[in-house]
């Protein structure tokens, strides 16, 4: 049985106004089995919350750090937790 997790990541850099949330959603949907959201924060970061199988969340985190994203990622901070549920798909907020 796959371990289900919750990943919360804060992405720093030039990540607002460049389609970052949309590409994050598209990547989460391509990876599959992930629900959650990507949200612009007032301080210029993007918060990404993803729930699903641990390997899928790790793949999304790898993509966030890889630099193959719109804009420029200067760093990613993440925390891992147990899923809380309540999401229907992967959204941009």
Tab-separated table of C-alpha atoms in Angstrom:
chain	number	residue	atom	x	y	z
A	1	UNK	CA	0.000	0.000	0.000
A	2	UNK	CA	1.294	3.451	-0.934
A	3	UNK	CA	1.939	5.904	1.880
A	4	UNK	CA	-0.326	8.963	1.555
A	5	UNK	CA	1.235	12.290	2.598
A	6	UNK	CA	0.695	16.035	2.572
A	7	UNK	CA	3.445	18.224	1.126
A	8	UNK	CA	3.436	21.954	1.789
A	9	UNK	CA	6.119	23.847	-0.125
A	10	UNK	CA	6.966	27.536	-0.204
A	11	UNK	CA	8.714	28.579	-3.416
A	12	UNK	CA	10.900	31.714	-3.407
A	13	UNK	CA	12.132	33.695	-6.400
A	14	UNK	CA	10.444	35.334	-9.364
A	15	UNK	CA	7.424	33.043	-9.269
A	16	UNK	CA	4.456	35.413	-9.475
A	17	UNK	CA	3.121	36.871	-12.706
A	18	UNK	CA	4.895	34.239	-14.832
A	19	UNK	CA	2.333	31.404	-14.967
A	20	UNK	CA	4.002	29.490	-12.147
A	21	UNK	CA	0.751	28.395	-10.451
A	22	UNK	CA	-0.760	27.257	-13.754
A	23	UNK	CA	2.342	25.193	-14.634
A	24	UNK	CA	2.434	23.751	-11.111
A	25	UNK	CA	-1.192	22.624	-11.512
A	26	UNK	CA	-0.458	21.171	-14.971
A	27	UNK	CA	2.569	19.299	-13.588
A	28	UNK	CA	0.577	17.920	-10.640
A	29	UNK	CA	-2.111	16.692	-13.053
A	30	UNK	CA	0.548	15.133	-15.338
A	31	UNK	CA	2.139	13.333	-12.373
A	32	UNK	CA	-1.312	12.108	-11.351
A	33	UNK	CA	-3.008	11.071	-8.108
A	34	UNK	CA	-2.357	14.492	-6.514
A	35	UNK	CA	-4.883	16.931	-5.068
A	36	UNK	CA	-4.257	20.351	-3.577
A	37	UNK	CA	-3.517	23.873	-4.767
A	38	UNK	CA	-0.964	26.540	-5.678
A	39	UNK	CA	-1.464	29.982	-4.129
A	40	UNK	CA	0.298	33.356	-4.518
A	41	UNK	CA	1.322	34.784	-1.149
A	42	UNK	CA	1.540	38.502	-0.341
A	43	UNK	CA	5.316	38.273	0.221
A	44	UNK	CA	5.998	37.132	-3.377
A	45	UNK	CA	6.274	33.411	-2.696
A	46	UNK	CA	4.004	30.674	-4.016
A	47	UNK	CA	2.625	28.114	-1.574
A	48	UNK	CA	2.022	24.643	-2.988
A	49	UNK	CA	-0.024	22.084	-1.046
A	50	UNK	CA	-0.214	18.578	-2.508
A	51	UNK	CA	-1.710	15.425	-1.064
A	52	UNK	CA	-1.338	11.940	-2.464
A	53	UNK	CA	1.146	9.078	-2.680
A	54	UNK	CA	4.534	10.029	-1.238
A	55	UNK	CA	6.423	9.196	-4.446
A	56	UNK	CA	4.123	11.500	-6.453
A	57	UNK	CA	4.582	14.355	-3.957
A	58	UNK	CA	8.357	13.819	-4.089
A	59	UNK	CA	8.215	14.030	-7.887
A	60	UNK	CA	6.342	17.347	-7.695
A	61	UNK	CA	8.874	18.688	-5.174
A	62	UNK	CA	11.726	17.637	-7.478
A	63	UNK	CA	10.083	19.550	-10.331
A	64	UNK	CA	9.687	22.647	-8.148
A	65	UNK	CA	13.422	22.540	-7.354
A	66	UNK	CA	14.681	21.536	-10.819
A	67	UNK	CA	14.527	24.987	-12.390
A	68	UNK	CA	12.388	23.745	-15.310
A	69	UNK	CA	9.645	26.082	-14.107
A	70	UNK	CA	8.416	29.449	-15.346
A	71	UNK	CA	10.185	32.415	-13.769
A	72	UNK	CA	13.121	31.777	-11.473
A	73	UNK	CA	13.150	29.607	-8.359
A	74	UNK	CA	15.684	30.719	-5.751
A	75	UNK	CA	14.700	28.139	-3.161
A	76	UNK	CA	12.012	25.809	-1.862
A	77	UNK	CA	11.189	25.082	1.770
A	78	UNK	CA	8.921	22.139	2.515
A	79	UNK	CA	7.206	20.350	5.347
A	80	UNK	CA	5.632	16.909	5.329
A	81	UNK	CA	2.492	15.930	7.213
A	82	UNK	CA	-0.439	13.534	7.142
A	83	UNK	CA	-3.179	14.281	4.576
A	84	UNK	CA	-6.121	16.362	5.752
A	85	UNK	CA	-8.358	15.739	2.751
A	86	UNK	CA	-11.103	18.009	1.479
A	87	UNK	CA	-9.598	18.763	-1.934
A	88	UNK	CA	-11.314	18.068	-5.220
A	89	UNK	CA	-8.562	17.988	-7.803
A	90	UNK	CA	-5.615	20.380	-8.029
A	91	UNK	CA	-6.475	24.089	-8.169
A	92	UNK	CA	-4.872	27.487	-8.569
A	93	UNK	CA	-5.982	30.022	-5.988
